[in-house]
């Protein structure tokens, strides 16, 4: 599986396609297909089979939902200046009691702020 730097919950901006310039929150990540689903972006109309619930209400018909887009067409928003940025990682060493622990922190390449 390929590693992706964009994670669920990130705020991203669409760089290419019909929704270029739109921003939204990542709601799903498919690492195998290298695609992300962004809230309110790339909405498509799905035709759902009509049915009935146990209460008697009708379901189905036309439903609009988000479709996945390729990860290369989105960029994470920098928290400092609200513009698209690349992601770097910084390795930090933290002392816990008598031992040291290393951790990776995601950092915006543009401003250096933590994501």
mmCIF file of C-alpha atoms in Angstrom:
data_model
loop_
_atom_site.group_PDB
_atom_site.id
_atom_site.type_symbol
_atom_site.label_atom_id
_atom_site.label_comp_id
_atom_site.label_asym_id
_atom_site.label_seq_id
_atom_site.Cartn_x
_atom_site.Cartn_y
_atom_site.Cartn_z
ATOM 1 C CA UNK A 1 0.000 0.000 0.000
ATOM 2 C CA UNK A 2 1.225 3.467 -0.858
ATOM 3 C CA UNK A 3 1.801 5.994 1.900
ATOM 4 C CA UNK A 4 -0.336 9.124 1.796
ATOM 5 C CA UNK A 5 0.354 12.311 3.713
ATOM 6 C CA UNK A 6 -3.271 13.460 3.676
ATOM 7 C CA UNK A 7 -5.374 12.017 6.480
ATOM 8 C CA UNK A 8 -9.026 11.919 7.478
ATOM 9 C CA UNK A 9 -10.077 15.185 9.115
ATOM 10 C CA UNK A 10 -7.585 17.400 7.234
ATOM 11 C CA UNK A 11 -8.870 20.583 5.617
ATOM 12 C CA UNK A 12 -7.862 20.532 1.965
ATOM 13 C CA UNK A 13 -8.213 22.659 -1.161
ATOM 14 C CA UNK A 14 -8.981 21.158 -4.570
ATOM 15 C CA UNK A 15 -6.276 22.096 -7.097
ATOM 16 C CA UNK A 16 -7.686 20.638 -10.335
ATOM 17 C CA UNK A 17 -10.978 19.525 -11.828
ATOM 18 C CA UNK A 18 -14.493 20.937 -11.912
ATOM 19 C CA UNK A 19 -14.334 21.948 -8.223
ATOM 20 C CA UNK A 20 -10.910 23.633 -8.377
ATOM 21 C CA UNK A 21 -10.499 26.184 -5.593
ATOM 22 C CA UNK A 22 -13.098 24.597 -3.313
ATOM 23 C CA UNK A 23 -12.136 23.700 0.242
ATOM 24 C CA UNK A 24 -13.504 21.030 2.528
ATOM 25 C CA UNK A 25 -12.738 18.427 5.160
ATOM 26 C CA UNK A 26 -11.509 14.948 4.204
ATOM 27 C CA UNK A 27 -14.167 12.419 5.228
ATOM 28 C CA UNK A 28 -12.618 9.232 3.803
ATOM 29 C CA UNK A 29 -9.227 8.029 2.525
ATOM 30 C CA UNK A 30 -8.674 5.056 0.194
ATOM 31 C CA UNK A 31 -4.956 4.263 0.343
ATOM 32 C CA UNK A 32 -5.048 1.466 -2.231
ATOM 33 C CA UNK A 33 -6.713 3.597 -4.916
ATOM 34 C CA UNK A 34 -4.875 6.776 -3.715
ATOM 35 C CA UNK A 35 -8.155 8.694 -3.523
ATOM 36 C CA UNK A 36 -9.788 10.933 -0.929
ATOM 37 C CA UNK A 37 -13.405 11.938 -0.402
ATOM 38 C CA UNK A 38 -13.846 15.610 0.485
ATOM 39 C CA UNK A 39 -16.972 17.028 2.112
ATOM 40 C CA UNK A 40 -19.040 19.090 -0.355
ATOM 41 C CA UNK A 41 -16.679 18.514 -3.299
ATOM 42 C CA UNK A 42 -17.172 16.395 -6.452
ATOM 43 C CA UNK A 43 -20.846 15.748 -5.754
ATOM 44 C CA UNK A 44 -22.504 13.230 -8.061
ATOM 45 C CA UNK A 45 -26.115 12.096 -8.390
ATOM 46 C CA UNK A 46 -26.810 8.494 -7.411
ATOM 47 C CA UNK A 47 -29.979 6.689 -8.421
ATOM 48 C CA UNK A 48 -31.178 4.563 -5.487
ATOM 49 C CA UNK A 49 -33.795 1.869 -5.738
ATOM 50 C CA UNK A 50 -37.141 2.920 -4.316
ATOM 51 C CA UNK A 51 -38.299 1.103 -1.205
ATOM 52 C CA UNK A 52 -40.258 1.455 1.987
ATOM 53 C CA UNK A 53 -39.102 1.486 5.596
ATOM 54 C CA UNK A 54 -40.885 -0.311 8.437
ATOM 55 C CA UNK A 55 -42.636 2.952 9.363
ATOM 56 C CA UNK A 56 -44.097 3.255 5.866
ATOM 57 C CA UNK A 57 -41.970 6.146 4.560
ATOM 58 C CA UNK A 58 -40.690 6.025 1.001
ATOM 59 C CA UNK A 59 -36.956 5.851 0.369
ATOM 60 C CA UNK A 60 -34.850 5.998 -2.752
ATOM 61 C CA UNK A 61 -34.785 8.212 -5.807
ATOM 62 C CA UNK A 62 -32.060 10.710 -6.689
ATOM 63 C CA UNK A 63 -29.436 11.336 -4.013
ATOM 64 C CA UNK A 64 -26.405 13.630 -4.231
ATOM 65 C CA UNK A 65 -23.224 12.400 -2.568
ATOM 66 C CA UNK A 66 -19.495 13.029 -2.684
ATOM 67 C CA UNK A 67 -17.327 10.957 -5.013
ATOM 68 C CA UNK A 68 -13.624 10.316 -4.366
ATOM 69 C CA UNK A 69 -10.957 12.366 -6.149
ATOM 70 C CA UNK A 70 -7.287 11.573 -6.665
ATOM 71 C CA UNK A 71 -4.954 12.670 -3.878
ATOM 72 C CA UNK A 72 -2.709 14.572 -6.333
ATOM 73 C CA UNK A 73 -5.569 17.003 -6.999
ATOM 74 C CA UNK A 74 -5.825 18.212 -3.388
ATOM 75 C CA UNK A 75 -3.457 20.040 -1.026
ATOM 76 C CA UNK A 76 -3.645 20.567 2.729
ATOM 77 C CA UNK A 77 -4.504 24.092 3.900
ATOM 78 C CA UNK A 78 -1.803 25.837 5.958
ATOM 79 C CA UNK A 79 -3.282 26.915 9.327
ATOM 80 C CA UNK A 80 -1.206 30.127 9.349
ATOM 81 C CA UNK A 81 -2.218 31.771 6.050
ATOM 82 C CA UNK A 82 -5.069 29.540 4.763
ATOM 83 C CA UNK A 83 -3.238 28.690 1.526
ATOM 84 C CA UNK A 84 -2.344 25.240 0.110
ATOM 85 C CA UNK A 85 0.936 23.747 1.317
ATOM 86 C CA UNK A 86 2.983 20.565 1.217
ATOM 87 C CA UNK A 87 3.487 18.422 4.312
ATOM 88 C CA UNK A 88 6.784 17.646 6.008
ATOM 89 C CA UNK A 89 7.502 15.581 9.104
ATOM 90 C CA UNK A 90 9.593 16.624 12.084
ATOM 91 C CA UNK A 91 11.042 14.039 14.454
ATOM 92 C CA UNK A 92 10.867 15.052 18.110
ATOM 93 C CA UNK A 93 12.488 13.369 21.083
ATOM 94 C CA UNK A 94 10.483 13.460 24.291
ATOM 95 C CA UNK A 95 11.724 12.290 27.687
ATOM 96 C CA UNK A 96 9.244 10.237 29.681
ATOM 97 C CA UNK A 97 10.575 9.451 33.100
ATOM 98 C CA UNK A 98 13.864 7.591 32.574
ATOM 99 C CA UNK A 99 13.604 6.857 28.839
ATOM 100 C CA UNK A 100 13.393 8.811 25.584
ATOM 101 C CA UNK A 101 10.656 8.400 23.026
ATOM 102 C CA UNK A 102 10.693 9.679 19.433
ATOM 103 C CA UNK A 103 7.566 10.859 17.665
ATOM 104 C CA UNK A 104 6.810 12.243 14.219
ATOM 105 C CA UNK A 105 4.867 15.478 13.885
ATOM 106 C CA UNK A 106 3.233 16.643 10.647
ATOM 107 C CA UNK A 107 4.312 20.181 9.759
ATOM 108 C CA UNK A 108 3.213 22.640 7.033
ATOM 109 C CA UNK A 109 6.103 23.261 4.627
ATOM 110 C CA UNK A 110 5.008 26.851 3.950
ATOM 111 C CA UNK A 111 4.951 28.211 7.520
ATOM 112 C CA UNK A 112 6.427 25.461 9.708
ATOM 113 C CA UNK A 113 3.296 25.264 11.903
ATOM 114 C CA UNK A 114 2.056 21.918 13.202
ATOM 115 C CA UNK A 115 -0.925 20.382 11.425
#
